[in-house]
Amino acid sequence: MKVIPLGSRLLIKPIKEERKTEGGIVLPDTAKEKPMKAEVIEVGKDVEDLDIKAGDKVIFSKYAGTEIKIDDEDFIVIDQDDILAKIED
């Protein structure tokens, strides 16, 4: 299924980072904070003033957007104003 965000929204996929304590214990998902890094999957046609395209990595507001599940994968539909920064490698 393909989801295309409307207006000034973006479809992003949170980047899950495995976290370990200094002792090597892997923390379960319930003990982690919500990820704030994501990969842009689709960009709405009215997204303005952002140099962002599909494939870019971004940092977004912690509790922004609407979480959706597509083919057993988690995505977030988010407004362009909730994108805080673009990550460049």
PDB file of N, CA and C in Angstrom:
ATOM      1  N   MET A   1       0.842  -1.174   0.000  1.00  0.00           N
ATOM      2  CA  MET A   1       0.000   0.000   0.000  1.00  0.00           C
ATOM      3  C   MET A   1       0.889   1.240   0.000  1.00  0.00           C
ATOM      4  N   LYS A   2       0.521   2.234  -0.799  1.00  0.00           N
ATOM      5  CA  LYS A   2       1.279   3.476  -0.855  1.00  0.00           C
ATOM      6  C   LYS A   2       0.442   4.581  -0.230  1.00  0.00           C
ATOM      7  N   VAL A   3       1.051   5.324   0.688  1.00  0.00           N
ATOM      8  CA  VAL A   3       0.387   6.435   1.358  1.00  0.00           C
ATOM      9  C   VAL A   3       1.070   7.724   0.917  1.00  0.00           C
ATOM     10  N   ILE A   4       0.280   8.657   0.404  1.00  0.00           N
ATOM     11  CA  ILE A   4       0.812   9.950  -0.020  1.00  0.00           C
ATOM     12  C   ILE A   4       0.210  11.013   0.893  1.00  0.00           C
ATOM     13  N   PRO A   5       1.041  11.714   1.664  1.00  0.00           N
ATOM     14  CA  PRO A   5       0.524  12.726   2.589  1.00  0.00           C
ATOM     15  C   PRO A   5      -0.066  13.920   1.834  1.00  0.00           C
ATOM     16  N   LEU A   6      -1.125  14.482   2.399  1.00  0.00           N
ATOM     17  CA  LEU A   6      -1.797  15.622   1.782  1.00  0.00           C
ATOM     18  C   LEU A   6      -1.246  16.931   2.324  1.00  0.00           C
ATOM     19  N   GLY A   7      -1.335  17.969   1.520  1.00  0.00           N
ATOM     20  CA  GLY A   7      -0.970  19.312   1.957  1.00  0.00           C
ATOM     21  C   GLY A   7       0.487  19.422   2.360  1.00  0.00           C
ATOM     22  N   SER A   8       0.710  19.999   3.539  1.00  0.00           N
ATOM     23  CA  SER A   8       2.082  20.254   4.017  1.00  0.00           C
ATOM     24  C   SER A   8       2.541  19.194   5.017  1.00  0.00           C
ATOM     25  N   ARG A   9       2.138  17.963   4.782  1.00  0.00           N
ATOM     26  CA  ARG A   9       2.514  16.868   5.683  1.00  0.00           C
ATOM     27  C   ARG A   9       3.564  15.969   5.036  1.00  0.00           C
ATOM     28  N   LEU A  10       4.243  15.213   5.888  1.00  0.00           N
ATOM     29  CA  LEU A  10       5.244  14.263   5.423  1.00  0.00           C
ATOM     30  C   LEU A  10       4.949  12.900   6.037  1.00  0.00           C
ATOM     31  N   LEU A  11       5.304  11.849   5.337  1.00  0.00           N
ATOM     32  CA  LEU A  11       5.244  10.500   5.875  1.00  0.00           C
ATOM     33  C   LEU A  11       6.665  10.114   6.242  1.00  0.00           C
ATOM     34  N   ILE A  12       6.880   9.820   7.527  1.00  0.00           N
ATOM     35  CA  ILE A  12       8.231   9.479   7.990  1.00  0.00           C
ATOM     36  C   ILE A  12       8.211   8.122   8.680  1.00  0.00           C
ATOM     37  N   LYS A  13       9.370   7.477   8.685  1.00  0.00           N
ATOM     38  CA  LYS A  13       9.534   6.185   9.354  1.00  0.00           C
ATOM     39  C   LYS A  13      10.559   6.370  10.462  1.00  0.00           C
ATOM     40  N   PRO A  14      10.132   6.191  11.730  1.00  0.00           N
ATOM     41  CA  PRO A  14      11.069   6.357  12.846  1.00  0.00           C
ATOM     42  C   PRO A  14      12.259   5.407  12.722  1.00  0.00           C
ATOM     43  N   ILE A  15      13.428   5.919  13.062  1.00  0.00           N
ATOM     44  CA  ILE A  15      14.645   5.105  13.059  1.00  0.00           C
ATOM     45  C   ILE A  15      14.797   4.516  14.446  1.00  0.00           C
ATOM     46  N   LYS A  16      14.737   3.195  14.520  1.00  0.00           N
ATOM     47  CA  LYS A  16      14.849   2.522  15.813  1.00  0.00           C
ATOM     48  C   LYS A  16      16.305   2.220  16.092  1.00  0.00           C
ATOM     49  N   GLU A  17      16.758   2.701  17.216  1.00  0.00           N
ATOM     50  CA  GLU A  17      18.135   2.463  17.622  1.00  0.00           C
ATOM     51  C   GLU A  17      18.144   1.521  18.812  1.00  0.00           C
ATOM     52  N   GLU A  18      18.927   0.461  18.712  1.00  0.00           N
ATOM     53  CA  GLU A  18      19.032  -0.471  19.829  1.00  0.00           C
ATOM     54  C   GLU A  18      19.880   0.166  20.916  1.00  0.00           C
ATOM     55  N   ARG A  19      19.364   0.157  22.112  1.00  0.00           N
ATOM     56  CA  ARG A  19      20.090   0.772  23.225  1.00  0.00           C
ATOM     57  C   ARG A  19      20.547  -0.290  24.201  1.00  0.00           C
ATOM     58  N   LYS A  20      21.773  -0.111  24.657  1.00  0.00           N
ATOM     59  CA  LYS A  20      22.355  -1.015  25.651  1.00  0.00           C
ATOM     60  C   LYS A  20      22.894  -0.190  26.802  1.00  0.00           C
ATOM     61  N   THR A  21      22.864  -0.788  27.971  1.00  0.00           N
ATOM     62  CA  THR A  21      23.493  -0.140  29.117  1.00  0.00           C
ATOM     63  C   THR A  21      24.993  -0.358  29.015  1.00  0.00           C
ATOM     64  N   GLU A  22      25.744   0.299  29.876  1.00  0.00           N
ATOM     65  CA  GLU A  22      27.198   0.117  29.848  1.00  0.00           C
ATOM     66  C   GLU A  22      27.587  -1.327  30.137  1.00  0.00           C
ATOM     67  N   GLY A  23      26.724  -2.043  30.841  1.00  0.00           N
ATOM     68  CA  GLY A  23      26.993  -3.443  31.149  1.00  0.00           C
ATOM     69  C   GLY A  23      26.607  -4.386  30.025  1.00  0.00           C
ATOM     70  N   GLY A  24      26.018  -3.859  28.930  1.00  0.00           N
ATOM     71  CA  GLY A  24      25.675  -4.692  27.780  1.00  0.00           C
ATOM     72  C   GLY A  24      24.247  -5.199  27.784  1.00  0.00           C
ATOM     73  N   ILE A  25      23.414  -4.731  28.713  1.00  0.00           N
ATOM     74  CA  ILE A  25      22.019  -5.174  28.764  1.00  0.00           C
ATOM     75  C   ILE A  25      21.223  -4.372  27.734  1.00  0.00           C
ATOM     76  N   VAL A  26      20.475  -5.086  26.875  1.00  0.00           N
ATOM     77  CA  VAL A  26      19.646  -4.428  25.868  1.00  0.00           C
ATOM     78  C   VAL A  26      18.349  -3.991  26.535  1.00  0.00           C
ATOM     79  N   LEU A  27      18.016  -2.705  26.403  1.00  0.00           N
ATOM     80  CA  LEU A  27      16.796  -2.179  27.001  1.00  0.00           C
ATOM     81  C   LEU A  27      15.594  -2.525  26.130  1.00  0.00           C
ATOM     82  N   PRO A  28      14.489  -2.977  26.724  1.00  0.00           N
ATOM     83  CA  PRO A  28      13.291  -3.288  25.940  1.00  0.00           C
ATOM     84  C   PRO A  28      12.646  -2.010  25.416  1.00  0.00           C
ATOM     85  N   ASP A  29      11.787  -2.150  24.402  1.00  0.00           N
ATOM     86  CA  ASP A  29      11.131  -0.998  23.793  1.00  0.00           C
ATOM     87  C   ASP A  29      10.343  -0.176  24.806  1.00  0.00           C
ATOM     88  N   THR A  30       9.764  -0.816  25.805  1.00  0.00           N
ATOM     89  CA  THR A  30       8.949  -0.094  26.777  1.00  0.00           C
ATOM     90  C   THR A  30       9.788   0.813  27.665  1.00  0.00           C
ATOM     91  N   ALA A  31      11.076   0.563  27.780  1.00  0.00           N
ATOM     92  CA  ALA A  31      11.948   1.364  28.635  1.00  0.00           C
ATOM     93  C   ALA A  31      12.604   2.513  27.878  1.00  0.00           C
ATOM     94  N   LYS A  32      12.403   2.544  26.577  1.00  0.00           N
ATOM     95  CA  LYS A  32      13.050   3.563  25.752  1.00  0.00           C
ATOM     96  C   LYS A  32      12.146   4.759  25.551  1.00  0.00           C
ATOM     97  N   GLU A  33      12.768   5.885  25.267  1.00  0.00           N
ATOM     98  CA  GLU A  33      12.014   7.065  24.877  1.00  0.00           C
ATOM     99  C   GLU A  33      11.597   6.912  23.424  1.00  0.00           C
ATOM    100  N   LYS A  34      10.543   7.613  23.063  1.00  0.00           N
ATOM    101  CA  LYS A  34      10.084   7.612  21.690  1.00  0.00           C
ATOM    102  C   LYS A  34      11.193   8.182  20.801  1.00  0.00           C
ATOM    103  N   PRO A  35      11.531   7.516  19.680  1.00  0.00           N
ATOM    104  CA  PRO A  35      12.606   8.025  18.826  1.00  0.00           C
ATOM    105  C   PRO A  35      12.219   9.353  18.204  1.00  0.00           C
ATOM    106  N   MET A  36      13.199  10.224  18.016  1.00  0.00           N
ATOM    107  CA  MET A  36      12.935  11.525  17.421  1.00  0.00           C
ATOM    108  C   MET A  36      13.663  11.669  16.087  1.00  0.00           C
ATOM    109  N   LYS A  37      14.294  10.614  15.626  1.00  0.00           N
ATOM    110  CA  LYS A  37      14.939  10.613  14.319  1.00  0.00           C
ATOM    111  C   LYS A  37      14.091   9.759  13.386  1.00  0.00           C
ATOM    112  N   ALA A  38      14.028  10.176  12.124  1.00  0.00           N
ATOM    113  CA  ALA A  38      13.222   9.423  11.171  1.00  0.00           C
ATOM    114  C   ALA A  38      13.755   9.614   9.767  1.00  0.00           C
ATOM    115  N   GLU A  39      13.340   8.694   8.891  1.00  0.00           N
ATOM    116  CA  GLU A  39      13.642   8.795   7.468  1.00  0.00           C
ATOM    117  C   GLU A  39      12.379   9.256   6.764  1.00  0.00           C
ATOM    118  N   VAL A  40      12.512  10.218   5.881  1.00  0.00           N
ATOM    119  CA  VAL A  40      11.370  10.718   5.119  1.00  0.00           C
ATOM    120  C   VAL A  40      11.036   9.710   4.022  1.00  0.00           C
ATOM    121  N   ILE A  41       9.773   9.290   3.975  1.00  0.00           N
ATOM    122  CA  ILE A  41       9.324   8.323   2.972  1.00  0.00           C
ATOM    123  C   ILE A  41       8.625   9.038   1.818  1.00  0.00           C
ATOM    124  N   GLU A  42       7.683   9.925   2.138  1.00  0.00           N
ATOM    125  CA  GLU A  42       6.947  10.686   1.130  1.00  0.00           C
ATOM    126  C   GLU A  42       6.770  12.120   1.617  1.00  0.00           C
ATOM    127  N   VAL A  43       6.695  13.052   0.687  1.00  0.00           N
ATOM    128  CA  VAL A  43       6.525  14.472   1.004  1.00  0.00           C
ATOM    129  C   VAL A  43       5.269  14.971   0.313  1.00  0.00           C
ATOM    130  N   GLY A  44       4.392  15.666   1.062  1.00  0.00           N
ATOM    131  CA  GLY A  44       3.186  16.252   0.473  1.00  0.00           C
ATOM    132  C   GLY A  44       3.543  17.337  -0.524  1.00  0.00           C
ATOM    133  N   LYS A  45       2.638  17.603  -1.472  1.00  0.00           N
ATOM    134  CA  LYS A  45       2.958  18.550  -2.547  1.00  0.00           C
ATOM    135  C   LYS A  45       3.007  20.001  -2.083  1.00  0.00           C
ATOM    136  N   ASP A  46       2.454  20.312  -0.905  1.00  0.00           N
ATOM    137  CA  ASP A  46       2.461  21.688  -0.422  1.00  0.00           C
ATOM    138  C   ASP A  46       3.543  21.969   0.610  1.00  0.00           C
ATOM    139  N   VAL A  47       4.490  21.064   0.772  1.00  0.00           N
ATOM    140  CA  VAL A  47       5.586  21.304   1.719  1.00  0.00           C
ATOM    141  C   VAL A  47       6.457  22.415   1.140  1.00  0.00           C
ATOM    142  N   GLU A  48       6.589  23.494   1.920  1.00  0.00           N
ATOM    143  CA  GLU A  48       7.308  24.673   1.437  1.00  0.00           C
ATOM    144  C   GLU A  48       8.500  24.993   2.328  1.00  0.00           C
ATOM    145  N   ASP A  49       9.442  25.687   1.773  1.00  0.00           N
ATOM    146  CA  ASP A  49      10.584  26.225   2.508  1.00  0.00           C
ATOM    147  C   ASP A  49      11.449  25.168   3.194  1.00  0.00           C
ATOM    148  N   LEU A  50      11.270  23.921   2.851  1.00  0.00           N
ATOM    149  CA  LEU A  50      12.118  22.863   3.413  1.00  0.00           C
ATOM    150  C   LEU A  50      12.850  22.198   2.269  1.00  0.00           C
ATOM    151  N   ASP A  51      14.130  21.992   2.439  1.00  0.00           N
ATOM    152  CA  ASP A  51      14.915  21.284   1.435  1.00  0.00           C
ATOM    153  C   ASP A  51      14.924  19.807   1.819  1.00  0.00           C
ATOM    154  N   ILE A  52      13.733  19.207   1.836  1.00  0.00           N
ATOM    155  CA  ILE A  52      13.597  17.820   2.276  1.00  0.00           C
ATOM    156  C   ILE A  52      12.917  17.013   1.180  1.00  0.00           C
ATOM    157  N   LYS A  53      13.477  15.830   0.939  1.00  0.00           N
ATOM    158  CA  LYS A  53      12.905  14.920  -0.045  1.00  0.00           C
ATOM    159  C   LYS A  53      12.924  13.505   0.517  1.00  0.00           C
ATOM    160  N   ALA A  54      12.284  12.598  -0.161  1.00  0.00           N
ATOM    161  CA  ALA A  54      12.257  11.201   0.280  1.00  0.00           C
ATOM    162  C   ALA A  54      13.686  10.679   0.410  1.00  0.00           C
ATOM    163  N   GLY A  55      13.945   9.966   1.500  1.00  0.00           N
ATOM    164  CA  GLY A  55      15.271   9.412   1.754  1.00  0.00           C
ATOM    165  C   GLY A  55      16.094  10.215   2.736  1.00  0.00           C
ATOM    166  N   ASP A  56      15.719  11.486   2.960  1.00  0.00           N
ATOM    167  CA  ASP A  56      16.439  12.313   3.928  1.00  0.00           C
ATOM    168  C   ASP A  56      16.135  11.853   5.348  1.00  0.00           C
ATOM    169  N   LYS A  57      17.062  12.119   6.248  1.00  0.00           N
ATOM    170  CA  LYS A  57      16.858  11.826   7.669  1.00  0.00           C
ATOM    171  C   LYS A  57      16.618  13.143   8.392  1.00  0.00           C
ATOM    172  N   VAL A  58      15.645  13.128   9.320  1.00  0.00           N
ATOM    173  CA  VAL A  58      15.250  14.354  10.012  1.00  0.00           C
ATOM    174  C   VAL A  58      15.099  14.102  11.509  1.00  0.00           C
ATOM    175  N   ILE A  59      15.081  15.194  12.264  1.00  0.00           N
ATOM    176  CA  ILE A  59      14.740  15.177  13.684  1.00  0.00           C
ATOM    177  C   ILE A  59      13.406  15.893  13.798  1.00  0.00           C
ATOM    178  N   PHE A  60      12.465  15.288  14.553  1.00  0.00           N
ATOM    179  CA  PHE A  60      11.137  15.866  14.657  1.00  0.00           C
ATOM    180  C   PHE A  60      10.729  16.035  16.116  1.00  0.00           C
ATOM    181  N   SER A  61       9.695  16.835  16.346  1.00  0.00           N
ATOM    182  CA  SER A  61       9.181  17.079  17.689  1.00  0.00           C
ATOM    183  C   SER A  61       8.744  15.769  18.324  1.00  0.00           C
ATOM    184  N   LYS A  62       9.003  15.641  19.611  1.00  0.00           N
ATOM    185  CA  LYS A  62       8.833  14.384  20.327  1.00  0.00           C
ATOM    186  C   LYS A  62       7.422  13.781  20.247  1.00  0.00           C
ATOM    187  N   TYR A  63       6.388  14.573  20.437  1.00  0.00           N
ATOM    188  CA  TYR A  63       5.027  14.025  20.454  1.00  0.00           C
ATOM    189  C   TYR A  63       4.208  14.481  19.260  1.00  0.00           C
ATOM    190  N   ALA A  64       4.856  14.763  18.154  1.00  0.00           N
ATOM    191  CA  ALA A  64       4.178  15.280  16.968  1.00  0.00           C
ATOM    192  C   ALA A  64       3.656  14.151  16.091  1.00  0.00           C
ATOM    193  N   GLY A  65       2.657  14.479  15.284  1.00  0.00           N
ATOM    194  CA  GLY A  65       2.188  13.580  14.244  1.00  0.00           C
ATOM    195  C   GLY A  65       1.217  12.521  14.700  1.00  0.00           C
ATOM    196  N   THR A  66       0.783  11.750  13.721  1.00  0.00           N
ATOM    197  CA  THR A  66      -0.157  10.650  13.934  1.00  0.00           C
ATOM    198  C   THR A  66       0.514   9.354  13.528  1.00  0.00           C
ATOM    199  N   GLU A  67       0.593   8.422  14.462  1.00  0.00           N
ATOM    200  CA  GLU A  67       1.238   7.144  14.176  1.00  0.00           C
ATOM    201  C   GLU A  67       0.281   6.247  13.400  1.00  0.00           C
ATOM    202  N   ILE A  68       0.794   5.604  12.340  1.00  0.00           N
ATOM    203  CA  ILE A  68       0.010   4.656  11.560  1.00  0.00           C
ATOM    204  C   ILE A  68       0.851   3.400  11.321  1.00  0.00           C
ATOM    205  N   LYS A  69       0.177   2.313  10.995  1.00  0.00           N
ATOM    206  CA  LYS A  69       0.866   1.044  10.719  1.00  0.00           C
ATOM    207  C   LYS A  69       0.497   0.626   9.301  1.00  0.00           C
ATOM    208  N   ILE A  70       1.510   0.388   8.482  1.00  0.00           N
ATOM    209  CA  ILE A  70       1.319  -0.051   7.102  1.00  0.00           C
ATOM    210  C   ILE A  70       2.140  -1.310   6.904  1.00  0.00           C
ATOM    211  N   ASP A  71       1.482  -2.389   6.530  1.00  0.00           N
ATOM    212  CA  ASP A  71       2.164  -3.668   6.303  1.00  0.00           C
ATOM    213  C   ASP A  71       3.064  -4.036   7.482  1.00  0.00           C
ATOM    214  N   ASP A  72       2.547  -3.903   8.700  1.00  0.00           N
ATOM    215  CA  ASP A  72       3.246  -4.242   9.946  1.00  0.00           C
ATOM    216  C   ASP A  72       4.482  -3.384  10.213  1.00  0.00           C
ATOM    217  N   GLU A  73       4.571  -2.214   9.596  1.00  0.00           N
ATOM    218  CA  GLU A  73       5.656  -1.275   9.875  1.00  0.00           C
ATOM    219  C   GLU A  73       5.061   0.017  10.401  1.00  0.00           C
ATOM    220  N   ASP A  74       5.767   0.666  11.344  1.00  0.00           N
ATOM    221  CA  ASP A  74       5.288   1.897  11.952  1.00  0.00           C
ATOM    222  C   ASP A  74       5.760   3.116  11.163  1.00  0.00           C
ATOM    223  N   PHE A  75       4.817   4.029  10.940  1.00  0.00           N
ATOM    224  CA  PHE A  75       5.095   5.282  10.258  1.00  0.00           C
ATOM    225  C   PHE A  75       4.420   6.404  11.024  1.00  0.00           C
ATOM    226  N   ILE A  76       4.787   7.637  10.711  1.00  0.00           N
ATOM    227  CA  ILE A  76       4.158   8.802  11.311  1.00  0.00           C
ATOM    228  C   ILE A  76       3.843   9.793  10.194  1.00  0.00           C
ATOM    229  N   VAL A  77       2.612  10.312  10.208  1.00  0.00           N
ATOM    230  CA  VAL A  77       2.245  11.410   9.317  1.00  0.00           C
ATOM    231  C   VAL A  77       2.407  12.667  10.154  1.00  0.00           C
ATOM    232  N   ILE A  78       3.243  13.583   9.687  1.00  0.00           N
ATOM    233  CA  ILE A  78       3.642  14.730  10.492  1.00  0.00           C
ATOM    234  C   ILE A  78       3.548  16.009   9.663  1.00  0.00           C
ATOM    235  N   ASP A  79       3.232  17.115  10.308  1.00  0.00           N
ATOM    236  CA  ASP A  79       3.173  18.405   9.640  1.00  0.00           C
ATOM    237  C   ASP A  79       4.595  18.950   9.461  1.00  0.00           C
ATOM    238  N   GLN A  80       4.808  19.704   8.399  1.00  0.00           N
ATOM    239  CA  GLN A  80       6.152  20.224   8.126  1.00  0.00           C
ATOM    240  C   GLN A  80       6.682  21.094   9.256  1.00  0.00           C
ATOM    241  N   ASP A  81       5.809  21.739  10.015  1.00  0.00           N
ATOM    242  CA  ASP A  81       6.250  22.601  11.118  1.00  0.00           C
ATOM    243  C   ASP A  81       6.848  21.811  12.280  1.00  0.00           C
ATOM    244  N   ASP A  82       6.591  20.493  12.325  1.00  0.00           N
ATOM    245  CA  ASP A  82       7.123  19.657  13.400  1.00  0.00           C
ATOM    246  C   ASP A  82       8.489  19.074  13.074  1.00  0.00           C
ATOM    247  N   ILE A  83       9.005  19.352  11.874  1.00  0.00           N
ATOM    248  CA  ILE A  83      10.359  18.943  11.516  1.00  0.00           C
ATOM    249  C   ILE A  83      11.305  20.001  12.072  1.00  0.00           C
ATOM    250  N   LEU A  84      12.233  19.573  12.927  1.00  0.00           N
ATOM    251  CA  LEU A  84      13.140  20.495  13.595  1.00  0.00           C
ATOM    252  C   LEU A  84      14.465  20.659  12.863  1.00  0.00           C
ATOM    253  N   ALA A  85      14.961  19.581  12.256  1.00  0.00           N
ATOM    254  CA  ALA A  85      16.272  19.655  11.602  1.00  0.00           C
ATOM    255  C   ALA A  85      16.426  18.521  10.604  1.00  0.00           C
ATOM    256  N   LYS A  86      17.321  18.738   9.672  1.00  0.00           N
ATOM    257  CA  LYS A  86      17.699  17.709   8.703  1.00  0.00           C
ATOM    258  C   LYS A  86      19.065  17.181   9.116  1.00  0.00           C
ATOM    259  N   ILE A  87      19.233  15.862   9.070  1.00  0.00           N
ATOM    260  CA  ILE A  87      20.500  15.239   9.441  1.00  0.00           C
ATOM    261  C   ILE A  87      21.313  14.993   8.185  1.00  0.00           C
ATOM    262  N   GLU A  88      22.530  15.527   8.162  1.00  0.00           N
ATOM    263  CA  GLU A  88      23.418  15.283   7.028  1.00  0.00           C
ATOM    264  C   GLU A  88      24.575  14.411   7.490  1.00  0.00           C
ATOM    265  N   ASP A  89      24.840  13.371   6.729  1.00  0.00           N
ATOM    266  CA  ASP A  89      25.918  12.434   7.081  1.00  0.00           C
ATOM    267  C   ASP A  89      27.247  12.903   6.567  1.00  0.00           C
TER     268      ASP A  89
END
